[in-house]
Structure formats: structure tokens, C-alpha cells
Amino acid sequence: MTDFGRAIRSRFLLEPDIAFLNHGSFGTVPRDVYAVADGWRRQLEVNPDRFIRETLPPAIREAVGKIAPFFKARAEDICFVDNATAGVNAVLRSLDFKPGDEILSTDHAYGAVANAIRYVATRTGATAVFAEVKMPASSADEIFSAITARFSPRTKLLVIDHITSATALIFPVERLTGFARERGVRVLIDGAHGPGHLALDIPSIGADWYVGNCHKWLFAPRGCAILWAREDAQKLIHPLSISHDYNHGFTAEFDWTGTRDPAPFLSAPAGLEFLRELGVERVQKHNRALALSGAQRMAQRWGEPMNAPPELLGAMASVRLPPSWQKFGAPVRATARLLCQRILQRDKIMVAIMPSAGALWARVSAQVYNEPADYDGVVNFIDREPPDTA
Ligand SMILES: Cc1ncc(COP(=O)(O)O)c(C=O)c1O
């Protein structure tokens, strides 16, 4: 059995001397998967015309066919999109909203997704409603109640995260979807962090659409996400780029949206293979335990709260930064970014510093190449002055 931590680090291209605690933002591609993507690019380049016209269409479907069972889904209900942002936008911008309609999401929605909701609301006269979910969160019941309390007879669409980005909370998506569907409200799940991170049975969640990045926790090259649509919800949506196969069906429309690099899509099965080689459950268990123990040590040392109890956490967790680190030298988002940069320069730690609920939080991720020692530098923040962000 392959050992994790330092022992597996050589299978990634990561700089050798940094504690890389932010798999959650953009993932990291294993060397083997990188080589597979390179192989696809080379195969394309020797005769782009033949590859794009003949090889690519079935190859895309074959790649979807290889990963669909991992999500307990049918290949005909899944398309590749470039990223979660594109998938969410395709759904939001395809739907018809009327003045007075409400699009319901939460104040934990990813910034880009919240903007897409606002954009669509502004263009159609609909109202964007963002339910407040308390931070730190205390239970799935509390999250469920906070969101369901904001349903109204005008709610037309619920957009919820499976795992929130900055705040790293697992939302009770099945229960929320059930509640929405009983009221005839359609549901779009932003599962940017779902694939590879959680054991997924996408159809049984019951949503209309599920978007998930493969380039985070499924080890695919960047630029690879899935858009799953329930059969009856497929005809309602179109890709952001309308192309040759407009109105020729869900998979045809999304499989060709113009010329692009198809290597990330075609390499997604290699990412899944890598995960399987290491053992899917073993990886998920390892990552969750490591993120949790790292965050628990930070919280204990700093005397600050974690984002949530363990049952709401996966392979990411966050802890509020100590008071001495809560001085904003610039607007809070800019301070957060500057802190990340300075911590990397000073401490060789890549950790996500994120604003939430009026404070800055350190979000740590855990992946197979991490080990407990990687978190020590963050735990010891309390002994250090924060880097200057002025
Ligand atoms: C919850 C959530 N949604 C959407 C995204 C956007 O992902 P992408 O940049 O791949 O489109 C992210 C990225 O971290 C995310 O965490």
C-alpha cells in the first residue's frame, strides 16, 4: 500500500519545501495524470483536424462513460464543462425568470456564483435572496432551518453549495433538495468540491442540476468539471457558448462549444484512476482526519473557534485567526490575499486566509501529500506577529 505524506510527495509536481495546505482552491495534478494530458495534447497536435473531427467526439463520451459510474450516474446525464463557474452560469443563464421571482442562495455562496445570481436577477427583474447561515455553524439542522426559512411562494430556484468554499461546511443537500422539490422549486447544487472529496450518488440527491469540479479533488487537470442534469431538466439548459449543435440535445450541445483544449476532459479518467489506485475511501478518510486534527490543534492553541463540528466537515476546515491577526491593513478581502502571500514568503506555507462573518479565518485543506507536520507552522501562528499587510 502506498504511504501518504512525504512518501507520496514525489508523485506530484509541488515545490518540495512548502507546506501546501490549499488543495481546495485549485487542486494539484499528479505527475501521472499530467503525463496523460500531455499525451492527449500530442496526439491531437499531429493531426488536429482528424483528432477534433473523428477522435474527439467519441473520446469525450468515453471519458464521461468512465467517470459517470463513480457518481452513480448515467453517462447521458453528464457533460464536461470547463469549470464549476461555467457550469453554474450555464444553468442560471438558461433559465427564464420573471420580475418578482426569487433565486434563493446563501451568504456562503462562492463569490463568483453569487455574482452570477445577482447578474441574472438584475437582467430579469428577479430578486436574489441570500439566506444567512451562522458562522461558526453548529449543526445540519441549523443550516437547514436558516435556508428553508427564506423560502417564499416566489422562490423559483435554490442554489446551494455541497461544500462551501471559504467556510468549508458540508450542507445537508439531500434534505434541502427534498424541501425545495416538495414546493416545486428547482435546485442547482454547486458541488465544486464534491467529486473525489465525498462519496457521491448524484442522482439520489434529487436536485435538477449538479455541478462539480474534477480539477480539485478528483485529480484531473485544471479546466475539467462535470455538469449533471436530471433527464427532465436537460432541455431547460444550454451551454454559455451556443454552437453548432444548438437544440440537438444536452450532450451534443455541451460536448462541442467551440475549439478548446480537450485534454483536461479526456484525462479525467486518469485522475479517477489515480484516486482508485490509492483507495478512494482510504484517501477520503485520511484527508478528513488530517484536516480535522490540523484545525483542532490550531483552534486549541489559538483559543478560537473552528467553523463547525466534525460531522459538517470533509477534507477542509477553518479556524478564526487570533485577535492580533484581525487587523485589517486594507479592505478585508485584500488583507486576506496579502496575508496569504506574505505567509508563503515568510513561512513557506500555502494556506487560504478567507474573510467570513466579519473576521479572517485560516482554511486548511488536507490531501494525500500532507502530513501532520505541515500544519505545525499554522498552529504556531500565535507565536508570531502577523506579516505586515499595510
Ligand atoms: C463552492 C465553489 N463554487 C465554485 C467555485 C469555482 O470553481 P472554478 O474556479 O473551478 O470555476 C469554487 C472554487 O473554489 C468553489 O469553492
mmCIF file of C-alpha atoms and ligand atoms in Angstrom:
data_model
loop_
_atom_site.group_PDB
_atom_site.id
_atom_site.type_symbol
_atom_site.label_atom_id
_atom_site.label_comp_id
_atom_site.label_asym_id
_atom_site.label_seq_id
_atom_site.Cartn_x
_atom_site.Cartn_y
_atom_site.Cartn_z
ATOM 1 C CA MET A 1 0.000 0.000 0.000
ATOM 2 C CA THR A 2 1.357 3.454 -0.952
ATOM 3 C CA ASP A 3 2.272 5.552 2.070
ATOM 4 C CA PHE A 4 0.891 9.057 2.223
ATOM 5 C CA GLY A 5 2.546 12.295 3.364
ATOM 6 C CA ARG A 6 6.201 12.832 2.401
ATOM 7 C CA ALA A 7 6.365 9.352 0.879
ATOM 8 C CA ILE A 8 3.913 10.248 -1.882
ATOM 9 C CA ARG A 9 5.050 13.805 -2.450
ATOM 10 C CA SER A 10 7.283 12.809 -5.371
ATOM 11 C CA ARG A 11 4.213 11.766 -7.340
ATOM 12 C CA PHE A 12 3.213 15.423 -7.507
ATOM 13 C CA LEU A 13 4.968 18.385 -9.081
ATOM 14 C CA LEU A 14 4.645 20.539 -5.953
ATOM 15 C CA GLU A 15 7.617 22.625 -4.793
ATOM 16 C CA PRO A 16 9.419 20.355 -2.354
ATOM 17 C CA ASP A 17 9.877 22.763 0.531
ATOM 18 C CA ILE A 18 6.435 24.257 1.088
ATOM 19 C CA ALA A 19 3.581 23.101 3.291
ATOM 20 C CA PHE A 20 0.852 23.090 0.655
ATOM 21 C CA LEU A 21 -2.370 23.325 2.645
ATOM 22 C CA ASN A 22 -4.634 24.652 -0.062
ATOM 23 C CA HIS A 23 -5.608 21.765 -2.286
ATOM 24 C CA GLY A 24 -9.134 23.151 -2.026
ATOM 25 C CA SER A 25 -8.624 26.206 -4.211
ATOM 26 C CA PHE A 26 -7.174 24.783 -7.419
ATOM 27 C CA GLY A 27 -6.140 21.176 -6.727
ATOM 28 C CA THR A 28 -2.796 19.716 -7.710
ATOM 29 C CA VAL A 29 -2.310 17.367 -10.647
ATOM 30 C CA PRO A 30 -0.327 14.166 -10.052
ATOM 31 C CA ARG A 31 2.620 13.593 -12.399
ATOM 32 C CA ASP A 32 0.934 10.533 -13.947
ATOM 33 C CA VAL A 33 -2.197 12.475 -14.815
ATOM 34 C CA TYR A 34 -0.134 15.381 -16.123
ATOM 35 C CA ALA A 35 1.608 12.926 -18.460
ATOM 36 C CA VAL A 36 -1.720 11.538 -19.683
ATOM 37 C CA ALA A 37 -2.927 15.067 -20.515
ATOM 38 C CA ASP A 38 0.353 15.734 -22.304
ATOM 39 C CA GLY A 39 -0.174 12.538 -24.300
ATOM 40 C CA TRP A 40 -3.634 13.690 -25.421
ATOM 41 C CA ARG A 41 -2.267 17.079 -26.462
ATOM 42 C CA ARG A 42 0.467 15.437 -28.530
ATOM 43 C CA GLN A 43 -1.994 13.039 -30.129
ATOM 44 C CA LEU A 44 -4.156 15.998 -31.111
ATOM 45 C CA GLU A 45 -1.276 18.055 -32.438
ATOM 46 C CA VAL A 46 -0.035 15.557 -35.022
ATOM 47 C CA ASN A 47 -3.285 15.967 -36.936
ATOM 48 C CA PRO A 48 -5.647 18.444 -35.284
ATOM 49 C CA ASP A 49 -8.250 18.090 -37.999
ATOM 50 C CA ARG A 50 -8.539 14.333 -37.776
ATOM 51 C CA PHE A 51 -8.388 14.343 -33.973
ATOM 52 C CA ILE A 52 -11.015 17.029 -33.470
ATOM 53 C CA ARG A 53 -13.423 15.753 -36.091
ATOM 54 C CA GLU A 54 -13.074 11.992 -35.639
ATOM 55 C CA THR A 55 -11.303 11.059 -32.441
ATOM 56 C CA LEU A 56 -12.647 13.678 -30.058
ATOM 57 C CA PRO A 57 -16.454 13.217 -30.094
ATOM 58 C CA PRO A 58 -16.380 9.537 -29.088
ATOM 59 C CA ALA A 59 -13.371 10.119 -26.798
ATOM 60 C CA ILE A 60 -15.312 12.706 -24.777
ATOM 61 C CA ARG A 61 -18.249 10.334 -24.401
ATOM 62 C CA GLU A 62 -15.874 7.501 -23.489
ATOM 63 C CA ALA A 63 -14.271 9.675 -20.788
ATOM 64 C CA VAL A 64 -17.694 10.592 -19.397
ATOM 65 C CA GLY A 65 -18.629 6.901 -19.514
ATOM 66 C CA LYS A 66 -15.596 6.032 -17.394
ATOM 67 C CA ILE A 67 -16.322 8.520 -14.640
ATOM 68 C CA ALA A 68 -20.142 8.500 -14.567
ATOM 69 C CA PRO A 69 -20.430 5.267 -12.502
ATOM 70 C CA PHE A 70 -18.236 6.877 -9.838
ATOM 71 C CA PHE A 71 -21.082 9.349 -9.361
ATOM 72 C CA LYS A 72 -23.713 6.570 -9.660
ATOM 73 C CA ALA A 73 -24.933 8.479 -12.695
ATOM 74 C CA ARG A 74 -25.705 7.705 -16.329
ATOM 75 C CA ALA A 75 -23.244 8.992 -18.915
ATOM 76 C CA GLU A 76 -26.070 10.559 -20.908
ATOM 77 C CA ASP A 77 -26.862 12.829 -17.956
ATOM 78 C CA ILE A 78 -23.325 14.210 -17.669
ATOM 79 C CA CYS A 79 -21.352 16.693 -19.756
ATOM 80 C CA PHE A 80 -17.969 18.216 -19.223
ATOM 81 C CA VAL A 81 -17.707 21.954 -18.714
ATOM 82 C CA ASP A 82 -14.533 23.940 -18.168
ATOM 83 C CA ASN A 83 -15.111 24.646 -14.505
ATOM 84 C CA ALA A 84 -17.783 24.999 -11.844
ATOM 85 C CA THR A 85 -18.257 28.676 -12.668
ATOM 86 C CA ALA A 86 -19.109 27.812 -16.281
ATOM 87 C CA GLY A 87 -21.493 25.035 -15.227
ATOM 88 C CA VAL A 88 -23.361 27.209 -12.747
ATOM 89 C CA ASN A 89 -23.566 30.051 -15.266
ATOM 90 C CA ALA A 90 -24.881 27.735 -17.983
ATOM 91 C CA VAL A 91 -27.791 26.766 -15.749
ATOM 92 C CA LEU A 92 -28.511 30.197 -14.292
ATOM 93 C CA ARG A 93 -28.352 31.981 -17.611
ATOM 94 C CA SER A 94 -30.504 29.432 -19.412
ATOM 95 C CA LEU A 95 -33.480 29.627 -17.081
ATOM 96 C CA ASP A 96 -36.393 32.006 -17.515
ATOM 97 C CA PHE A 97 -37.078 34.253 -14.557
ATOM 98 C CA LYS A 98 -39.792 36.878 -14.348
ATOM 99 C CA PRO A 99 -39.957 40.045 -12.263
ATOM 100 C CA GLY A 100 -40.883 39.038 -8.730
ATOM 101 C CA ASP A 101 -39.343 35.559 -8.956
ATOM 102 C CA GLU A 102 -36.788 34.769 -6.280
ATOM 103 C CA ILE A 103 -33.479 32.951 -6.631
ATOM 104 C CA LEU A 104 -32.515 31.680 -3.207
ATOM 105 C CA SER A 105 -28.941 31.024 -2.145
ATOM 106 C CA THR A 106 -26.884 31.703 0.985
ATOM 107 C CA ASP A 107 -24.283 34.134 2.217
ATOM 108 C CA HIS A 108 -21.785 31.222 1.954
ATOM 109 C CA ALA A 109 -22.146 31.013 -1.844
ATOM 110 C CA TYR A 110 -18.878 31.259 -3.758
ATOM 111 C CA GLY A 111 -18.335 34.908 -4.756
ATOM 112 C CA ALA A 112 -18.445 34.224 -8.489
ATOM 113 C CA VAL A 113 -21.629 32.204 -8.127
ATOM 114 C CA ALA A 114 -23.254 34.915 -6.014
ATOM 115 C CA ASN A 115 -22.345 37.415 -8.729
ATOM 116 C CA ALA A 116 -23.873 35.212 -11.426
ATOM 117 C CA ILE A 117 -27.082 35.029 -9.386
ATOM 118 C CA ARG A 118 -27.101 38.822 -8.995
ATOM 119 C CA TYR A 119 -26.436 39.297 -12.708
ATOM 120 C CA VAL A 120 -29.302 37.045 -13.748
ATOM 121 C CA ALA A 121 -31.600 38.655 -11.192
ATOM 122 C CA THR A 122 -30.742 42.143 -12.426
ATOM 123 C CA ARG A 123 -31.319 41.202 -16.060
ATOM 124 C CA THR A 124 -34.664 39.537 -15.463
ATOM 125 C CA GLY A 125 -36.164 41.591 -12.638
ATOM 126 C CA ALA A 126 -35.962 38.609 -10.307
ATOM 127 C CA THR A 127 -34.737 39.026 -6.736
ATOM 128 C CA ALA A 128 -31.587 37.414 -5.375
ATOM 129 C CA VAL A 129 -32.149 36.239 -1.798
ATOM 130 C CA PHE A 130 -29.170 35.172 0.290
ATOM 131 C CA ALA A 131 -30.090 33.311 3.455
ATOM 132 C CA GLU A 132 -27.743 33.967 6.366
ATOM 133 C CA VAL A 133 -26.086 30.834 7.677
ATOM 134 C CA LYS A 134 -24.384 31.386 11.004
ATOM 135 C CA MET A 135 -20.605 31.104 11.326
ATOM 136 C CA PRO A 136 -19.401 29.073 13.111
ATOM 137 C CA ALA A 137 -22.132 26.620 12.164
ATOM 138 C CA SER A 138 -23.395 24.310 14.859
ATOM 139 C CA SER A 139 -25.470 21.654 13.106
ATOM 140 C CA ALA A 140 -27.058 20.493 9.861
ATOM 141 C CA ASP A 141 -30.452 21.305 11.412
ATOM 142 C CA GLU A 142 -29.407 24.885 11.979
ATOM 143 C CA ILE A 143 -28.229 25.234 8.355
ATOM 144 C CA PHE A 144 -31.415 23.585 7.072
ATOM 145 C CA SER A 145 -33.629 25.924 9.118
ATOM 146 C CA ALA A 146 -31.724 29.052 8.138
ATOM 147 C CA ILE A 147 -32.173 28.275 4.447
ATOM 148 C CA THR A 148 -35.716 26.918 4.472
ATOM 149 C CA ALA A 149 -36.878 29.964 6.483
ATOM 150 C CA ARG A 150 -36.146 32.080 3.407
ATOM 151 C CA PHE A 151 -38.370 30.135 1.014
ATOM 152 C CA SER A 152 -41.387 32.061 -0.190
ATOM 153 C CA PRO A 153 -44.149 31.365 -2.707
ATOM 154 C CA ARG A 154 -41.999 33.321 -5.188
ATOM 155 C CA THR A 155 -38.906 31.119 -4.816
ATOM 156 C CA LYS A 156 -38.161 29.590 -8.226
ATOM 157 C CA LEU A 157 -34.644 28.265 -7.834
ATOM 158 C CA LEU A 158 -32.474 27.168 -4.916
ATOM 159 C CA VAL A 159 -28.715 27.407 -5.492
ATOM 160 C CA ILE A 160 -26.791 25.698 -2.712
ATOM 161 C CA ASP A 161 -23.269 24.555 -2.150
ATOM 162 C CA HIS A 162 -22.495 20.960 -1.402
ATOM 163 C CA ILE A 163 -19.339 22.072 0.406
ATOM 164 C CA THR A 164 -18.990 25.796 0.892
ATOM 165 C CA SER A 165 -15.818 27.436 -0.305
ATOM 166 C CA ALA A 166 -14.467 29.944 2.214
ATOM 167 C CA THR A 167 -16.257 28.383 5.167
ATOM 168 C CA ALA A 168 -15.751 24.681 4.277
ATOM 169 C CA LEU A 169 -19.157 23.460 5.514
ATOM 170 C CA ILE A 170 -20.927 20.392 4.179
ATOM 171 C CA PHE A 171 -24.531 21.443 3.608
ATOM 172 C CA PRO A 172 -27.419 18.974 4.061
ATOM 173 C CA VAL A 173 -28.147 18.946 0.341
ATOM 174 C CA GLU A 174 -30.479 15.944 0.259
ATOM 175 C CA ARG A 175 -32.800 17.430 2.884
ATOM 176 C CA LEU A 176 -32.722 20.866 1.302
ATOM 177 C CA THR A 177 -33.429 19.434 -2.125
ATOM 178 C CA GLY A 178 -36.338 17.398 -0.751
ATOM 179 C CA PHE A 179 -37.797 20.519 0.869
ATOM 180 C CA ALA A 180 -37.438 22.520 -2.347
ATOM 181 C CA ARG A 181 -38.919 19.871 -4.600
ATOM 182 C CA GLU A 182 -41.977 19.453 -2.383
ATOM 183 C CA ARG A 183 -42.631 23.130 -3.136
ATOM 184 C CA GLY A 184 -41.953 22.842 -6.865
ATOM 185 C CA VAL A 185 -38.671 24.741 -6.579
ATOM 186 C CA ARG A 186 -35.844 23.643 -8.842
ATOM 187 C CA VAL A 187 -32.411 23.042 -7.343
ATOM 188 C CA LEU A 188 -28.912 23.725 -8.634
ATOM 189 C CA ILE A 189 -26.120 22.335 -6.479
ATOM 190 C CA ASP A 190 -22.714 23.945 -6.608
ATOM 191 C CA GLY A 191 -20.664 20.853 -5.857
ATOM 192 C CA ALA A 192 -17.361 22.438 -6.866
ATOM 193 C CA HIS A 193 -15.689 20.486 -4.053
ATOM 194 C CA GLY A 194 -17.787 17.318 -4.334
ATOM 195 C CA PRO A 195 -16.131 14.948 -6.846
ATOM 196 C CA GLY A 196 -13.444 12.847 -5.178
ATOM 197 C CA HIS A 197 -13.974 14.624 -1.860
ATOM 198 C CA LEU A 198 -17.241 12.948 -0.861
ATOM 199 C CA ALA A 199 -18.813 9.592 -1.695
ATOM 200 C CA LEU A 200 -21.308 10.836 -4.263
ATOM 201 C CA ASP A 201 -24.555 9.402 -5.542
ATOM 202 C CA ILE A 202 -25.572 12.424 -7.568
ATOM 203 C CA PRO A 203 -28.991 11.264 -8.826
ATOM 204 C CA SER A 204 -30.177 10.307 -5.379
ATOM 205 C CA ILE A 205 -29.563 13.829 -4.050
ATOM 206 C CA GLY A 206 -32.643 14.686 -6.075
ATOM 207 C CA ALA A 207 -31.506 18.023 -7.496
ATOM 208 C CA ASP A 208 -32.159 19.217 -11.034
ATOM 209 C CA TRP A 209 -28.539 20.102 -11.737
ATOM 210 C CA TYR A 210 -25.265 19.264 -10.022
ATOM 211 C CA VAL A 211 -22.008 20.946 -10.983
ATOM 212 C CA GLY A 212 -18.738 19.517 -9.694
ATOM 213 C CA ASN A 213 -15.090 20.231 -10.366
ATOM 214 C CA CYS A 214 -12.898 17.298 -11.315
ATOM 215 C CA HIS A 215 -9.806 19.503 -11.104
ATOM 216 C CA LYS A 216 -9.942 19.820 -7.338
ATOM 217 C CA TRP A 217 -10.362 16.510 -5.506
ATOM 218 C CA LEU A 218 -10.574 14.110 -8.467
ATOM 219 C CA PHE A 219 -7.000 14.923 -9.571
ATOM 220 C CA ALA A 220 -7.973 15.900 -13.127
ATOM 221 C CA PRO A 221 -6.023 18.627 -14.904
ATOM 222 C CA ARG A 222 -7.413 22.141 -14.444
ATOM 223 C CA GLY A 223 -10.283 23.029 -16.742
ATOM 224 C CA CYS A 224 -12.427 19.974 -16.066
ATOM 225 C CA ALA A 225 -15.797 19.938 -14.355
ATOM 226 C CA ILE A 226 -18.985 17.934 -14.727
ATOM 227 C CA LEU A 227 -22.482 19.222 -15.212
ATOM 228 C CA TRP A 228 -25.076 16.579 -14.332
ATOM 229 C CA ALA A 229 -28.693 17.252 -15.261
ATOM 230 C CA ARG A 230 -31.754 15.202 -14.389
ATOM 231 C CA GLU A 231 -33.357 13.948 -17.575
ATOM 232 C CA ASP A 232 -36.352 16.270 -17.452
ATOM 233 C CA ALA A 233 -34.134 19.266 -16.598
ATOM 234 C CA GLN A 234 -31.770 18.815 -19.537
ATOM 235 C CA LYS A 235 -33.960 20.522 -22.116
ATOM 236 C CA LEU A 236 -34.069 23.669 -19.989
ATOM 237 C CA ILE A 237 -30.396 24.474 -20.271
ATOM 238 C CA HIS A 238 -27.793 25.330 -22.890
ATOM 239 C CA PRO A 239 -24.059 25.949 -22.725
ATOM 240 C CA LEU A 240 -22.822 29.513 -22.331
ATOM 241 C CA SER A 241 -21.487 29.319 -25.891
ATOM 242 C CA ILE A 242 -24.267 28.367 -28.267
ATOM 243 C CA SER A 243 -22.611 26.409 -31.050
ATOM 244 C CA HIS A 244 -23.234 24.010 -33.967
ATOM 245 C CA ASP A 245 -25.312 21.532 -32.008
ATOM 246 C CA TYR A 246 -27.826 24.004 -30.633
ATOM 247 C CA ASN A 247 -31.070 22.168 -29.950
ATOM 248 C CA HIS A 248 -29.528 18.781 -30.730
ATOM 249 C CA GLY A 249 -29.758 17.606 -27.147
ATOM 250 C CA PHE A 250 -27.930 18.039 -23.866
ATOM 251 C CA THR A 251 -24.766 16.060 -24.542
ATOM 252 C CA ALA A 252 -24.366 17.178 -28.155
ATOM 253 C CA GLU A 253 -24.699 20.829 -27.206
ATOM 254 C CA PHE A 254 -22.241 20.712 -24.319
ATOM 255 C CA ASP A 255 -19.706 18.357 -25.929
ATOM 256 C CA TRP A 256 -18.902 20.923 -28.621
ATOM 257 C CA THR A 257 -18.909 24.573 -27.584
ATOM 258 C CA GLY A 258 -16.150 25.710 -29.921
ATOM 259 C CA THR A 259 -12.470 24.867 -30.233
ATOM 260 C CA ARG A 260 -10.738 24.379 -26.891
ATOM 261 C CA ASP A 261 -8.148 22.176 -25.224
ATOM 262 C CA PRO A 262 -9.921 18.861 -24.591
ATOM 263 C CA ALA A 263 -7.001 17.285 -22.689
ATOM 264 C CA PRO A 264 -8.418 18.010 -19.202
ATOM 265 C CA PHE A 265 -11.711 16.270 -20.041
ATOM 266 C CA LEU A 266 -10.002 13.298 -21.653
ATOM 267 C CA SER A 267 -7.651 12.958 -18.682
ATOM 268 C CA ALA A 268 -10.393 12.935 -16.026
ATOM 269 C CA PRO A 269 -10.490 9.095 -16.037
ATOM 270 C CA ALA A 270 -6.747 9.108 -15.271
ATOM 271 C CA GLY A 271 -7.405 11.352 -12.266
ATOM 272 C CA LEU A 272 -10.041 8.928 -11.049
ATOM 273 C CA GLU A 273 -7.674 6.000 -11.678
ATOM 274 C CA PHE A 274 -5.035 7.702 -9.535
ATOM 275 C CA LEU A 275 -7.549 8.123 -6.723
ATOM 276 C CA ARG A 276 -8.648 4.492 -7.084
ATOM 277 C CA GLU A 277 -5.063 3.272 -7.051
ATOM 278 C CA LEU A 278 -4.605 4.939 -3.652
ATOM 279 C CA GLY A 279 -8.009 3.729 -2.458
ATOM 280 C CA VAL A 280 -10.954 6.116 -2.634
ATOM 281 C CA GLU A 281 -12.231 5.538 0.886
ATOM 282 C CA ARG A 282 -8.757 5.448 2.341
ATOM 283 C CA VAL A 283 -7.922 8.811 0.776
ATOM 284 C CA GLN A 284 -11.184 10.397 1.891
ATOM 285 C CA LYS A 285 -10.755 9.111 5.442
ATOM 286 C CA HIS A 286 -7.128 10.185 5.593
ATOM 287 C CA ASN A 287 -7.837 13.672 4.287
ATOM 288 C CA ARG A 288 -10.764 14.278 6.589
ATOM 289 C CA ALA A 289 -8.885 13.098 9.682
ATOM 290 C CA LEU A 290 -5.845 15.191 8.787
ATOM 291 C CA ALA A 291 -7.802 18.399 8.122
ATOM 292 C CA LEU A 292 -9.741 17.898 11.310
ATOM 293 C CA SER A 293 -6.726 17.220 13.516
ATOM 294 C CA GLY A 294 -4.799 20.142 11.996
ATOM 295 C CA ALA A 295 -7.714 22.527 12.563
ATOM 296 C CA GLN A 296 -8.376 21.195 16.055
ATOM 297 C CA ARG A 297 -4.765 21.864 17.036
ATOM 298 C CA MET A 298 -4.985 25.379 15.599
ATOM 299 C CA ALA A 299 -8.246 26.083 17.444
ATOM 300 C CA GLN A 300 -6.918 24.755 20.732
ATOM 301 C CA ARG A 301 -3.667 26.682 20.537
ATOM 302 C CA TRP A 302 -5.318 29.935 19.463
ATOM 303 C CA GLY A 303 -8.345 29.655 21.732
ATOM 304 C CA GLU A 304 -10.502 30.430 18.692
ATOM 305 C CA PRO A 305 -13.500 28.595 17.214
ATOM 306 C CA MET A 306 -13.472 26.155 14.325
ATOM 307 C CA ASN A 307 -16.002 26.669 11.561
ATOM 308 C CA ALA A 308 -18.178 23.697 12.536
ATOM 309 C CA PRO A 309 -18.380 20.419 14.427
ATOM 310 C CA PRO A 310 -16.702 17.405 12.760
ATOM 311 C CA GLU A 311 -19.892 15.992 11.244
ATOM 312 C CA LEU A 312 -20.141 19.045 8.948
ATOM 313 C CA LEU A 313 -16.564 18.770 7.705
ATOM 314 C CA GLY A 314 -14.716 16.941 4.970
ATOM 315 C CA ALA A 315 -11.124 17.437 3.885
ATOM 316 C CA MET A 316 -11.157 21.155 4.685
ATOM 317 C CA ALA A 317 -11.722 23.035 7.922
ATOM 318 C CA SER A 318 -11.248 26.584 9.058
ATOM 319 C CA VAL A 319 -10.367 28.350 12.277
ATOM 320 C CA ARG A 320 -10.806 32.027 13.152
ATOM 321 C CA LEU A 321 -7.437 33.775 13.261
ATOM 322 C CA PRO A 322 -6.220 35.033 16.651
ATOM 323 C CA PRO A 323 -7.111 38.669 17.554
ATOM 324 C CA SER A 324 -3.635 40.002 16.731
ATOM 325 C CA TRP A 325 -4.185 38.775 13.155
ATOM 326 C CA GLN A 326 -7.537 40.516 12.781
ATOM 327 C CA LYS A 327 -6.105 43.934 11.949
ATOM 328 C CA PHE A 328 -7.136 44.904 8.501
ATOM 329 C CA GLY A 329 -4.371 46.898 6.826
ATOM 330 C CA ALA A 330 -6.561 47.145 3.734
ATOM 331 C CA PRO A 331 -10.163 46.186 2.890
ATOM 332 C CA VAL A 332 -10.757 42.750 4.381
ATOM 333 C CA ARG A 333 -10.554 40.762 1.139
ATOM 334 C CA ALA A 334 -7.338 42.498 0.108
ATOM 335 C CA THR A 335 -5.890 41.906 3.582
ATOM 336 C CA ALA A 336 -6.730 38.222 3.303
ATOM 337 C CA ARG A 337 -4.923 37.984 -0.025
ATOM 338 C CA LEU A 338 -1.914 39.892 1.232
ATOM 339 C CA LEU A 339 -1.684 37.661 4.308
ATOM 340 C CA CYS A 340 -1.646 34.555 2.093
ATOM 341 C CA GLN A 341 1.170 35.999 0.009
ATOM 342 C CA ARG A 342 3.229 37.134 2.990
ATOM 343 C CA ILE A 343 2.786 33.864 4.903
ATOM 344 C CA LEU A 344 4.002 31.990 1.843
ATOM 345 C CA GLN A 345 7.040 34.248 1.532
ATOM 346 C CA ARG A 346 7.867 34.211 5.228
ATOM 347 C CA ASP A 347 6.815 30.747 6.417
ATOM 348 C CA LYS A 348 6.649 28.684 3.195
ATOM 349 C CA ILE A 349 3.060 27.758 3.984
ATOM 350 C CA MET A 350 0.344 27.933 1.351
ATOM 351 C CA VAL A 351 -2.794 28.380 3.404
ATOM 352 C CA ALA A 352 -6.074 30.037 2.463
ATOM 353 C CA ILE A 353 -6.939 33.077 4.567
ATOM 354 C CA MET A 354 -10.578 33.926 3.965
ATOM 355 C CA PRO A 355 -12.955 36.549 5.328
ATOM 356 C CA SER A 356 -16.205 35.368 6.817
ATOM 357 C CA ALA A 357 -18.675 36.804 9.340
ATOM 358 C CA GLY A 358 -16.602 39.983 9.709
ATOM 359 C CA ALA A 359 -13.369 38.171 10.601
ATOM 360 C CA LEU A 360 -10.457 36.417 8.934
ATOM 361 C CA TRP A 361 -10.248 32.632 9.042
ATOM 362 C CA ALA A 362 -7.494 30.213 8.087
ATOM 363 C CA ARG A 363 -8.880 27.410 5.929
ATOM 364 C CA VAL A 364 -6.716 24.314 5.768
ATOM 365 C CA SER A 365 -7.142 21.521 3.241
ATOM 366 C CA ALA A 366 -5.730 18.035 3.514
ATOM 367 C CA GLN A 367 -4.600 15.831 0.656
ATOM 368 C CA VAL A 368 -2.566 12.639 0.458
ATOM 369 C CA TYR A 369 0.721 14.549 0.175
ATOM 370 C CA ASN A 370 0.104 16.323 3.502
ATOM 371 C CA GLU A 371 1.089 15.128 6.946
ATOM 372 C CA PRO A 372 0.547 16.465 10.490
ATOM 373 C CA ALA A 373 3.867 18.386 10.481
ATOM 374 C CA ASP A 374 2.610 20.513 7.560
ATOM 375 C CA TYR A 375 0.100 22.138 9.929
ATOM 376 C CA ASP A 376 2.620 22.952 12.686
ATOM 377 C CA GLY A 377 3.590 26.275 11.143
ATOM 378 C CA VAL A 378 -0.058 27.355 11.114
ATOM 379 C CA VAL A 379 -0.627 26.137 14.667
ATOM 380 C CA ASN A 380 2.342 28.263 15.733
ATOM 381 C CA PHE A 381 0.966 31.455 14.139
ATOM 382 C CA ILE A 382 0.058 32.527 17.648
ATOM 383 C CA ASP A 383 3.786 32.835 18.477
ATOM 384 C CA ARG A 384 4.395 35.132 15.551
ATOM 385 C CA GLU A 385 3.473 38.641 14.636
ATOM 386 C CA PRO A 386 1.213 38.641 11.569
ATOM 387 C CA PRO A 387 3.085 39.648 8.397
ATOM 388 C CA ASP A 388 2.671 43.321 7.542
ATOM 389 C CA THR A 389 -0.229 43.928 5.180
ATOM 390 C CA ALA A 390 -0.089 47.731 5.235
HETATM 391 C C1 LIG B 1 -18.073 26.364 -3.871
HETATM 392 C C2 LIG B 1 -17.334 26.795 -5.091
HETATM 393 N N1 LIG B 1 -18.026 27.092 -6.206
HETATM 394 C C3 LIG B 1 -17.422 27.443 -7.342
HETATM 395 C C4 LIG B 1 -16.053 27.505 -7.417
HETATM 396 C C5 LIG B 1 -15.437 27.924 -8.708
HETATM 397 O O1 LIG B 1 -14.655 26.929 -9.245
HETATM 398 P P1 LIG B 1 -13.940 27.189 -10.635
HETATM 399 O O2 LIG B 1 -12.956 28.290 -10.416
HETATM 400 O O3 LIG B 1 -13.298 25.905 -10.983
HETATM 401 O O4 LIG B 1 -14.983 27.592 -11.596
HETATM 402 C C6 LIG B 1 -15.283 27.224 -6.299
HETATM 403 C C7 LIG B 1 -13.825 27.316 -6.349
HETATM 404 O O5 LIG B 1 -13.116 27.180 -5.387
HETATM 405 C C8 LIG B 1 -15.938 26.857 -5.104
HETATM 406 O O6 LIG B 1 -15.254 26.572 -3.990
#
